[in-house]
Amino acid sequence: MKLTACPLDCYDACAVVVDRETLKMTGAPNHPFTQGTLCAHLYRHVREAERIKAPRIDGKEASMEEALKAVAEAIREAGPEDFLLYRGSGNVGFMQGVTENFVAEYGAWTTEGSLCDGSGQEGIKAGRGVNLLLPPESIEQAEAVVVWGRNVSVTDPHMMRLLEGKTLIVIDPVRTPVAKKADLYLQVRPRSDFYLAVLLARFMYMEDMEDEAFLEERCEDADWYYDFLRTFRVVVSLHKCGITLDDLGDLLYQLQHKKSVFLVGTGVQKYSIGDQVLHAIDGLAAVMGFFGKPGCGVQFLGDSMAGFDNPFRFSPKRVAKPDAPFGRFKTVLVQGANPLAQMPGLAKVEQEMARVENLIYFGLYENETSAKARIVLPAKDFLEKEDLRLSYGHPWVQPMPKVREADVGIGEYELTKYLFDAFKLEGLKGEKEYIEAMTSQCVQDGEWLKSPAYEEFPYAEEFATDSGNFEFLEEFEDDFDDEAEGLWLITPKSPKSLNSQFRRESHVYLHPCHGFAEGERVRVVSEHGSVELPVKLTDDVREDCVLIYAGTPGVNYLTPPIKSLFGKSACYQEVKVTLEKIA
């Protein structure tokens, strides 16, 4: 038996026990958080996915040696100025980043920003200085939990046990399974989370529910922030949220005199103003004095690299990931990503990618991008190489030792080593050196390793800002017309797929009020493109919304090819759509 960790892009980072003979995987029962259970993605869907079986060059099978030579030649032909590495995050093992060392040493281009959480991260850093993870043991001590734009049963199912016995409040445009169990559910309009956060903070002051001592001792310019909150008219803000004053009062009542935690998902920041949304939610928590105390805080995706000295080098030459200009480059290496399905503004992405002379795909599974690639390199899976798993949902760091030999494929370190040798570059350390450089910085906690940034009650002493205090949002910038005609597009994570991997969805989910029949095909249209999908009817979606799960083929023809104001993050939901019957 071998102890390892799940590599998939998920909060939980499950500890896994693998039988070396049968390769059967079970949960490690003594892990402090995941406690012996695994999700369906790992124990079922990974086995079903169509794995790349052999390297290809120009559509024909090739040996690994031939494919590697073709990769090196394509990079050499392009030169540093015309070569881009586009790296995804479907597999979040630490060693996925080792390829950045080659790009940095060669002087080529890489990406920055995120398709997922970049704007939210930026907003948190603006207020706190660094995004420290709120650990599960602190959440466990809460008396009330506000699940805000996060479908916990899908995104981090191991969190569900921590919600038991607590006052549960859910804020979400979709009536999720968690919402159906809530003591209070607010089905807010999409893109209204900023307004709800500032409304709540204002009413905390009005109802004398603010923590005066915390505001005076731990926050900068709290009096100014109250004046800022008063600039948002109550009636207008309630309308934007799609709720009533009674709804707001119910929420305040449920939070009164209770240690509370906010579990915030990426859905609230899939907009150009995503940083301001998270900053406002953090501001609400600061007004309530909910930092640095047991059972209190805000948990978003934690910065898993916080506290670490990263041993990898990164090129200073970067393009933004959400709107990467692929057409500028002669050679593009796509690693562990599927931009021809995942990126917003897909029609534009296709046009850009068509101009790339040498598209190289390096990954595990067949997808839209591998189908268009000139060179395809199969990767090793997490059982076939050495790696290290960090988590953005809990503080434990888990070594991932090699369990079996690979029948096909190459690891990220092996590819990097090949390229360093092919280009006669220096400076690459040994694979184990990189892993040990990380583990040596960890804190030993019994038989487990913890992040060096771990704090049981984050920010109990001070924030990582220049002032050492929490710093409130100072201005709000937004020019999107949320009253424009059309329906809001919502693109949550599917319970059956991960990004564009595994069992991808194929429907559009509509409220019955729109008059379409179950199974009827409709055309969903935005200013950026359209997609035709069969209908599934549900009362769980607001009447003014259209739900299409992330990873559904064609959904990103609808999404805008833009990035957030701060954080260089994708804005998948910054769009309204219309519905057309198909004759």
mmCIF file of N, CA, C and O in Angstrom, residues 415-497:
data_model
loop_
_atom_site.group_PDB
_atom_site.id
_atom_site.type_symbol
_atom_site.label_atom_id
_atom_site.label_comp_id
_atom_site.label_asym_id
_atom_site.label_seq_id
_atom_site.Cartn_x
_atom_site.Cartn_y
_atom_site.Cartn_z
ATOM 1 N N LEU A 415 10.296 16.219 -19.231
ATOM 2 C CA LEU A 415 10.221 17.095 -20.402
ATOM 3 C C LEU A 415 11.118 18.321 -20.208
ATOM 4 O O LEU A 415 11.853 18.720 -21.125
ATOM 5 N N THR A 416 11.076 18.900 -19.022
ATOM 6 C CA THR A 416 11.912 20.072 -18.744
ATOM 7 C C THR A 416 13.394 19.722 -18.850
ATOM 8 O O THR A 416 14.187 20.483 -19.434
ATOM 9 N N LYS A 417 13.769 18.578 -18.305
ATOM 10 C CA LYS A 417 15.164 18.136 -18.372
ATOM 11 C C LYS A 417 15.588 17.927 -19.831
ATOM 12 O O LYS A 417 16.700 18.321 -20.241
ATOM 13 N N TYR A 418 14.716 17.340 -20.621
ATOM 14 C CA TYR A 418 15.032 17.124 -22.040
ATOM 15 C C TYR A 418 15.282 18.466 -22.733
ATOM 16 O O TYR A 418 16.245 18.620 -23.500
ATOM 17 N N LEU A 419 14.414 19.450 -22.465
ATOM 18 C CA LEU A 419 14.551 20.747 -23.131
ATOM 19 C C LEU A 419 15.792 21.493 -22.650
ATOM 20 O O LEU A 419 16.475 22.144 -23.456
ATOM 21 N N PHE A 420 16.113 21.417 -21.367
ATOM 22 C CA PHE A 420 17.346 22.028 -20.875
ATOM 23 C C PHE A 420 18.551 21.436 -21.600
ATOM 24 O O PHE A 420 19.454 22.167 -22.037
ATOM 25 N N ASP A 421 18.556 20.117 -21.745
ATOM 26 C CA ASP A 421 19.683 19.464 -22.425
ATOM 27 C C ASP A 421 19.721 19.807 -23.911
ATOM 28 O O ASP A 421 20.790 20.086 -24.471
ATOM 29 N N ALA A 422 18.552 19.797 -24.548
ATOM 30 C CA ALA A 422 18.486 20.057 -25.993
ATOM 31 C C ALA A 422 18.965 21.467 -26.335
ATOM 32 O O ALA A 422 19.558 21.698 -27.399
ATOM 33 N N PHE A 423 18.713 22.409 -25.429
ATOM 34 C CA PHE A 423 19.097 23.800 -25.682
ATOM 35 C C PHE A 423 20.378 24.197 -24.945
ATOM 36 O O PHE A 423 20.749 25.368 -24.932
ATOM 37 N N LYS A 424 21.023 23.184 -24.321
ATOM 38 C CA LYS A 424 22.285 23.397 -23.605
ATOM 39 C C LYS A 424 22.165 24.521 -22.571
ATOM 40 O O LYS A 424 23.021 25.404 -22.467
ATOM 41 N N LEU A 425 21.084 24.465 -21.804
ATOM 42 C CA LEU A 425 20.846 25.443 -20.757
ATOM 43 C C LEU A 425 21.299 24.874 -19.410
ATOM 44 O O LEU A 425 21.376 23.657 -19.227
ATOM 45 N N GLU A 426 21.575 25.743 -18.475
ATOM 46 C CA GLU A 426 22.010 25.330 -17.143
ATOM 47 C C GLU A 426 21.066 25.888 -16.081
ATOM 48 O O GLU A 426 20.297 26.815 -16.331
ATOM 49 N N GLY A 427 21.142 25.295 -14.897
ATOM 50 C CA GLY A 427 20.387 25.834 -13.774
ATOM 51 C C GLY A 427 19.259 24.956 -13.286
ATOM 52 O O GLY A 427 18.636 25.267 -12.262
ATOM 53 N N LEU A 428 18.951 23.869 -13.996
ATOM 54 C CA LEU A 428 17.875 22.987 -13.547
ATOM 55 C C LEU A 428 18.392 22.085 -12.435
ATOM 56 O O LEU A 428 19.397 21.395 -12.592
ATOM 57 N N LYS A 429 17.676 22.067 -11.312
ATOM 58 C CA LYS A 429 18.044 21.202 -10.196
ATOM 59 C C LYS A 429 17.411 19.815 -10.376
ATOM 60 O O LYS A 429 16.603 19.599 -11.272
ATOM 61 N N GLY A 430 17.754 18.904 -9.493
ATOM 62 C CA GLY A 430 17.173 17.580 -9.534
ATOM 63 C C GLY A 430 15.718 17.593 -9.085
ATOM 64 O O GLY A 430 15.291 18.456 -8.308
ATOM 65 N N GLU A 431 14.954 16.621 -9.561
ATOM 66 C CA GLU A 431 13.527 16.548 -9.228
ATOM 67 C C GLU A 431 13.305 16.484 -7.716
ATOM 68 O O GLU A 431 12.484 17.221 -7.160
ATOM 69 N N LYS A 432 14.048 15.630 -7.045
ATOM 70 C CA LYS A 432 13.894 15.493 -5.598
ATOM 71 C C LYS A 432 14.314 16.776 -4.870
ATOM 72 O O LYS A 432 13.760 17.102 -3.807
ATOM 73 N N GLU A 433 15.265 17.515 -5.435
ATOM 74 C CA GLU A 433 15.687 18.771 -4.807
ATOM 75 C C GLU A 433 14.534 19.765 -4.730
ATOM 76 O O GLU A 433 14.360 20.458 -3.725
ATOM 77 N N TYR A 434 13.767 19.846 -5.818
ATOM 78 C CA TYR A 434 12.633 20.770 -5.825
ATOM 79 C C TYR A 434 11.589 20.363 -4.795
ATOM 80 O O TYR A 434 11.049 21.205 -4.065
ATOM 81 N N ILE A 435 11.286 19.077 -4.747
ATOM 82 C CA ILE A 435 10.283 18.602 -3.792
ATOM 83 C C ILE A 435 10.770 18.813 -2.359
ATOM 84 O O ILE A 435 10.021 19.288 -1.495
ATOM 85 N N GLU A 436 12.041 18.483 -2.106
ATOM 86 C CA GLU A 436 12.582 18.651 -0.759
ATOM 87 C C GLU A 436 12.703 20.128 -0.376
ATOM 88 O O GLU A 436 12.585 20.485 0.802
ATOM 89 N N ALA A 437 12.907 21.002 -1.380
ATOM 90 C CA ALA A 437 12.948 22.437 -1.089
ATOM 91 C C ALA A 437 11.616 22.917 -0.539
ATOM 92 O O ALA A 437 11.568 23.862 0.269
ATOM 93 N N MET A 438 10.532 22.275 -0.951
ATOM 94 C CA MET A 438 9.207 22.622 -0.441
ATOM 95 C C MET A 438 8.917 21.938 0.893
ATOM 96 O O MET A 438 8.496 22.597 1.860
ATOM 97 N N THR A 439 9.142 20.640 0.974
ATOM 98 C CA THR A 439 8.797 19.919 2.203
ATOM 99 C C THR A 439 9.638 20.392 3.388
ATOM 100 O O THR A 439 9.173 20.374 4.532
ATOM 101 N N SER A 440 10.869 20.834 3.114
ATOM 102 C CA SER A 440 11.735 21.302 4.208
ATOM 103 C C SER A 440 11.216 22.591 4.838
ATOM 104 O O SER A 440 11.608 22.951 5.951
ATOM 105 N N GLN A 441 10.336 23.298 4.125
ATOM 106 C CA GLN A 441 9.757 24.523 4.671
ATOM 107 C C GLN A 441 8.471 24.274 5.461
ATOM 108 O O GLN A 441 7.950 25.184 6.109
ATOM 109 N N CYS A 442 7.966 23.032 5.393
ATOM 110 C CA CYS A 442 6.699 22.709 6.043
ATOM 111 C C CYS A 442 6.880 22.500 7.548
ATOM 112 O O CYS A 442 7.989 22.297 8.046
ATOM 113 N N VAL A 443 5.789 22.515 8.256
ATOM 114 C CA VAL A 443 5.756 22.259 9.693
ATOM 115 C C VAL A 443 5.276 20.824 9.909
ATOM 116 O O VAL A 443 4.233 20.426 9.367
ATOM 117 N N GLN A 444 6.023 20.052 10.672
ATOM 118 C CA GLN A 444 5.621 18.676 10.969
ATOM 119 C C GLN A 444 4.536 18.689 12.039
ATOM 120 O O GLN A 444 4.693 19.287 13.101
ATOM 121 N N ASP A 445 3.430 18.021 11.744
ATOM 122 C CA ASP A 445 2.318 17.921 12.693
ATOM 123 C C ASP A 445 1.945 16.453 12.820
ATOM 124 O O ASP A 445 1.117 15.940 12.062
ATOM 125 N N GLY A 446 2.585 15.743 13.750
ATOM 126 C CA GLY A 446 2.407 14.301 13.836
ATOM 127 C C GLY A 446 2.987 13.654 12.597
ATOM 128 O O GLY A 446 4.137 13.893 12.235
ATOM 129 N N GLU A 447 2.185 12.853 11.909
ATOM 130 C CA GLU A 447 2.667 12.191 10.696
ATOM 131 C C GLU A 447 2.400 13.004 9.431
ATOM 132 O O GLU A 447 2.729 12.579 8.326
ATOM 133 N N TRP A 448 1.824 14.201 9.584
ATOM 134 C CA TRP A 448 1.449 15.013 8.427
ATOM 135 C C TRP A 448 2.269 16.291 8.381
ATOM 136 O O TRP A 448 2.768 16.768 9.404
ATOM 137 N N LEU A 449 2.376 16.862 7.183
ATOM 138 C CA LEU A 449 3.049 18.136 6.983
ATOM 139 C C LEU A 449 2.017 19.242 6.835
ATOM 140 O O LEU A 449 0.970 19.051 6.212
ATOM 141 N N LYS A 450 2.338 20.418 7.382
ATOM 142 C CA LYS A 450 1.465 21.572 7.253
ATOM 143 C C LYS A 450 2.192 22.706 6.544
ATOM 144 O O LYS A 450 3.407 22.834 6.635
ATOM 145 N N SER A 451 1.422 23.539 5.883
ATOM 146 C CA SER A 451 1.963 24.735 5.234
ATOM 147 C C SER A 451 2.666 25.619 6.255
ATOM 148 O O SER A 451 2.190 25.781 7.385
ATOM 149 N N PRO A 452 3.790 26.243 5.868
ATOM 150 C CA PRO A 452 4.472 27.170 6.787
ATOM 151 C C PRO A 452 3.637 28.403 7.104
ATOM 152 O O PRO A 452 3.928 29.109 8.075
ATOM 153 N N ALA A 453 2.612 28.675 6.298
ATOM 154 C CA ALA A 453 1.765 29.846 6.542
ATOM 155 C C ALA A 453 0.590 29.524 7.467
ATOM 156 O O ALA A 453 -0.225 30.402 7.753
ATOM 157 N N TYR A 454 0.506 28.270 7.936
ATOM 158 C CA TYR A 454 -0.651 27.868 8.737
ATOM 159 C C TYR A 454 -0.789 28.711 10.009
ATOM 160 O O TYR A 454 0.171 28.926 10.745
ATOM 161 N N GLU A 455 -1.996 29.203 10.227
ATOM 162 C CA GLU A 455 -2.372 29.838 11.488
ATOM 163 C C GLU A 455 -3.751 29.313 11.860
ATOM 164 O O GLU A 455 -4.660 29.301 11.024
ATOM 165 N N GLU A 456 -3.897 28.872 13.090
ATOM 166 C CA GLU A 456 -5.198 28.338 13.503
ATOM 167 C C GLU A 456 -6.286 29.393 13.362
ATOM 168 O O GLU A 456 -7.394 29.116 12.918
ATOM 169 N N PHE A 457 -5.950 30.626 13.735
ATOM 170 C CA PHE A 457 -6.869 31.750 13.596
ATOM 171 C C PHE A 457 -6.154 32.850 12.815
ATOM 172 O O PHE A 457 -5.519 33.730 13.403
ATOM 173 N N PRO A 458 -6.210 32.802 11.495
ATOM 174 C CA PRO A 458 -5.430 33.732 10.665
ATOM 175 C C PRO A 458 -5.698 35.199 11.000
ATOM 176 O O PRO A 458 -6.834 35.584 11.292
ATOM 177 N N TYR A 459 -4.638 35.985 10.985
ATOM 178 C CA TYR A 459 -4.648 37.432 11.228
ATOM 179 C C TYR A 459 -4.951 37.778 12.693
ATOM 180 O O TYR A 459 -5.361 38.888 13.000
ATOM 181 N N ALA A 460 -4.720 36.827 13.593
ATOM 182 C CA ALA A 460 -4.948 37.122 15.016
ATOM 183 C C ALA A 460 -4.003 38.216 15.518
ATOM 184 O O ALA A 460 -4.377 39.023 16.378
ATOM 185 N N GLU A 461 -2.796 38.241 14.981
ATOM 186 C CA GLU A 461 -1.811 39.238 15.429
ATOM 187 C C GLU A 461 -1.847 40.498 14.571
ATOM 188 O O GLU A 461 -1.935 41.606 15.080
ATOM 189 N N GLU A 462 -1.764 40.321 13.271
ATOM 190 C CA GLU A 462 -1.798 41.465 12.365
ATOM 191 C C GLU A 462 -2.097 41.001 10.955
ATOM 192 O O GLU A 462 -2.018 39.813 10.630
ATOM 193 N N PHE A 463 -2.462 41.952 10.114
ATOM 194 C CA PHE A 463 -2.638 41.686 8.690
ATOM 195 C C PHE A 463 -1.308 41.945 7.985
ATOM 196 O O PHE A 463 -0.404 42.570 8.546
ATOM 197 N N ALA A 464 -1.187 41.450 6.764
ATOM 198 C CA ALA A 464 0.081 41.566 6.029
ATOM 199 C C ALA A 464 0.112 42.801 5.141
ATOM 200 O O ALA A 464 0.859 42.850 4.170
ATOM 201 N N THR A 465 -0.694 43.780 5.469
ATOM 202 C CA THR A 465 -0.697 45.047 4.735
ATOM 203 C C THR A 465 0.427 45.944 5.233
ATOM 204 O O THR A 465 1.045 45.672 6.263
ATOM 205 N N ASP A 466 0.675 47.030 4.525
ATOM 206 C CA ASP A 466 1.720 47.970 4.940
ATOM 207 C C ASP A 466 1.438 48.541 6.334
ATOM 208 O O ASP A 466 2.353 48.773 7.123
ATOM 209 N N SER A 467 0.158 48.743 6.627
ATOM 210 C CA SER A 467 -0.210 49.326 7.920
ATOM 211 C C SER A 467 -0.287 48.283 9.027
ATOM 212 O O SER A 467 -0.304 48.635 10.208
ATOM 213 N N GLY A 468 -0.358 47.017 8.642
ATOM 214 C CA GLY A 468 -0.563 45.953 9.623
ATOM 215 C C GLY A 468 -2.014 45.775 10.010
ATOM 216 O O GLY A 468 -2.359 44.878 10.789
ATOM 217 N N ASN A 469 -2.891 46.623 9.457
ATOM 218 C CA ASN A 469 -4.325 46.566 9.743
ATOM 219 C C ASN A 469 -5.101 46.153 8.499
ATOM 220 O O ASN A 469 -4.566 46.176 7.380
ATOM 221 N N PHE A 470 -6.379 45.808 8.697
ATOM 222 C CA PHE A 470 -7.237 45.561 7.536
ATOM 223 C C PHE A 470 -7.498 46.878 6.831
ATOM 224 O O PHE A 470 -7.776 47.903 7.472
ATOM 225 N N GLU A 471 -7.422 46.846 5.492
ATOM 226 C CA GLU A 471 -7.605 48.068 4.711
ATOM 227 C C GLU A 471 -8.853 47.939 3.848
ATOM 228 O O GLU A 471 -8.948 47.042 3.011
ATOM 229 N N PHE A 472 -9.803 48.827 4.079
ATOM 230 C CA PHE A 472 -11.096 48.754 3.399
ATOM 231 C C PHE A 472 -11.000 49.206 1.932
ATOM 232 O O PHE A 472 -10.101 49.945 1.547
ATOM 233 N N LEU A 473 -11.982 48.766 1.177
ATOM 234 C CA LEU A 473 -12.143 49.218 -0.206
ATOM 235 C C LEU A 473 -12.374 50.726 -0.212
ATOM 236 O O LEU A 473 -13.154 51.255 0.581
ATOM 237 N N GLU A 474 -11.688 51.409 -1.126
ATOM 238 C CA GLU A 474 -11.756 52.872 -1.138
ATOM 239 C C GLU A 474 -12.624 53.433 -2.252
ATOM 240 O O GLU A 474 -13.069 54.582 -2.181
ATOM 241 N N GLU A 475 -12.864 52.654 -3.297
ATOM 242 C CA GLU A 475 -13.704 53.139 -4.379
ATOM 243 C C GLU A 475 -14.317 51.959 -5.107
ATOM 244 O O GLU A 475 -13.846 50.822 -5.004
ATOM 245 N N PHE A 476 -15.388 52.230 -5.817
ATOM 246 C CA PHE A 476 -16.090 51.185 -6.567
ATOM 247 C C PHE A 476 -16.218 51.638 -8.010
ATOM 248 O O PHE A 476 -16.711 52.730 -8.291
ATOM 249 N N GLU A 477 -15.767 50.783 -8.921
ATOM 250 C CA GLU A 477 -15.784 51.112 -10.350
ATOM 251 C C GLU A 477 -16.548 50.031 -11.096
ATOM 252 O O GLU A 477 -16.235 48.841 -10.987
ATOM 253 N N ASP A 478 -17.565 50.438 -11.844
ATOM 254 C CA ASP A 478 -18.359 49.455 -12.588
ATOM 255 C C ASP A 478 -19.146 50.174 -13.682
ATOM 256 O O ASP A 478 -19.895 51.109 -13.401
ATOM 257 N N ASP A 479 -18.986 49.727 -14.933
ATOM 258 C CA ASP A 479 -19.738 50.347 -16.024
ATOM 259 C C ASP A 479 -20.612 49.332 -16.765
ATOM 260 O O ASP A 479 -21.117 49.612 -17.850
ATOM 261 N N PHE A 480 -20.812 48.148 -16.175
ATOM 262 C CA PHE A 480 -21.662 47.145 -16.816
ATOM 263 C C PHE A 480 -23.131 47.485 -16.565
ATOM 264 O O PHE A 480 -23.524 47.814 -15.443
ATOM 265 N N ASP A 481 -23.944 47.393 -17.601
ATOM 266 C CA ASP A 481 -25.375 47.697 -17.497
ATOM 267 C C ASP A 481 -26.123 46.431 -17.084
ATOM 268 O O ASP A 481 -26.509 45.625 -17.919
ATOM 269 N N ASP A 482 -26.330 46.283 -15.770
ATOM 270 C CA ASP A 482 -26.994 45.057 -15.307
ATOM 271 C C ASP A 482 -28.504 45.102 -15.494
ATOM 272 O O ASP A 482 -29.200 44.122 -15.206
ATOM 273 N N GLU A 483 -29.018 46.238 -15.982
ATOM 274 C CA GLU A 483 -30.448 46.329 -16.281
ATOM 275 C C GLU A 483 -30.724 46.096 -17.768
ATOM 276 O O GLU A 483 -31.882 46.192 -18.205
ATOM 277 N N ALA A 484 -29.712 45.795 -18.541
ATOM 278 C CA ALA A 484 -29.914 45.522 -19.968
ATOM 279 C C ALA A 484 -30.811 44.301 -20.152
ATOM 280 O O ALA A 484 -30.893 43.423 -19.292
ATOM 281 N N GLU A 485 -31.474 44.255 -21.290
ATOM 282 C CA GLU A 485 -32.369 43.134 -21.560
ATOM 283 C C GLU A 485 -31.573 41.837 -21.690
ATOM 284 O O GLU A 485 -30.407 41.831 -22.072
ATOM 285 N N GLY A 486 -32.250 40.742 -21.385
ATOM 286 C CA GLY A 486 -31.626 39.433 -21.505
ATOM 287 C C GLY A 486 -31.606 38.693 -20.182
ATOM 288 O O GLY A 486 -32.027 39.217 -19.133
ATOM 289 N N LEU A 487 -31.136 37.487 -20.237
ATOM 290 C CA LEU A 487 -31.065 36.605 -19.072
ATOM 291 C C LEU A 487 -29.610 36.457 -18.635
ATOM 292 O O LEU A 487 -28.710 36.396 -19.476
ATOM 293 N N TRP A 488 -29.389 36.376 -17.350
ATOM 294 C CA TRP A 488 -28.039 36.173 -16.835
ATOM 295 C C TRP A 488 -27.549 34.766 -17.157
ATOM 296 O O TRP A 488 -28.290 33.793 -17.004
ATOM 297 N N LEU A 489 -26.318 34.668 -17.581
ATOM 298 C CA LEU A 489 -25.690 33.360 -17.790
ATOM 299 C C LEU A 489 -24.938 32.961 -16.520
ATOM 300 O O LEU A 489 -24.105 33.719 -16.021
ATOM 301 N N ILE A 490 -25.243 31.775 -16.014
ATOM 302 C CA ILE A 490 -24.546 31.233 -14.844
ATOM 303 C C ILE A 490 -23.805 29.973 -15.294
ATOM 304 O O ILE A 490 -24.374 29.095 -15.955
ATOM 305 N N THR A 491 -22.514 29.858 -14.912
ATOM 306 C CA THR A 491 -21.680 28.735 -15.365
ATOM 307 C C THR A 491 -20.997 28.047 -14.182
ATOM 308 O O THR A 491 -19.782 28.121 -14.032
ATOM 309 N N PRO A 492 -21.766 27.355 -13.326
ATOM 310 C CA PRO A 492 -21.146 26.722 -12.154
ATOM 311 C C PRO A 492 -20.417 25.435 -12.507
ATOM 312 O O PRO A 492 -20.520 24.911 -13.622
ATOM 313 N N LYS A 493 -19.689 24.936 -11.529
ATOM 314 C CA LYS A 493 -18.990 23.665 -11.677
ATOM 315 C C LYS A 493 -20.000 22.524 -11.701
ATOM 316 O O LYS A 493 -20.936 22.486 -10.914
ATOM 317 N N SER A 494 -19.793 21.578 -12.590
ATOM 318 C CA SER A 494 -20.682 20.421 -12.701
ATOM 319 C C SER A 494 -20.319 19.364 -11.667
ATOM 320 O O SER A 494 -19.147 19.182 -11.339
ATOM 321 N N PRO A 495 -21.317 18.632 -11.160
ATOM 322 C CA PRO A 495 -21.000 17.540 -10.236
ATOM 323 C C PRO A 495 -20.332 16.344 -10.908
ATOM 324 O O PRO A 495 -19.796 15.477 -10.222
ATOM 325 N N LYS A 496 -20.343 16.316 -12.257
ATOM 326 C CA LYS A 496 -19.828 15.141 -12.961
ATOM 327 C C LYS A 496 -18.554 15.407 -13.755
ATOM 328 O O LYS A 496 -17.964 14.473 -14.296
ATOM 329 N N SER A 497 -18.152 16.654 -13.862
ATOM 330 C CA SER A 497 -16.953 16.959 -14.638
ATOM 331 C C SER A 497 -16.094 17.946 -13.869
ATOM 332 O O SER A 497 -16.552 18.586 -12.917
#
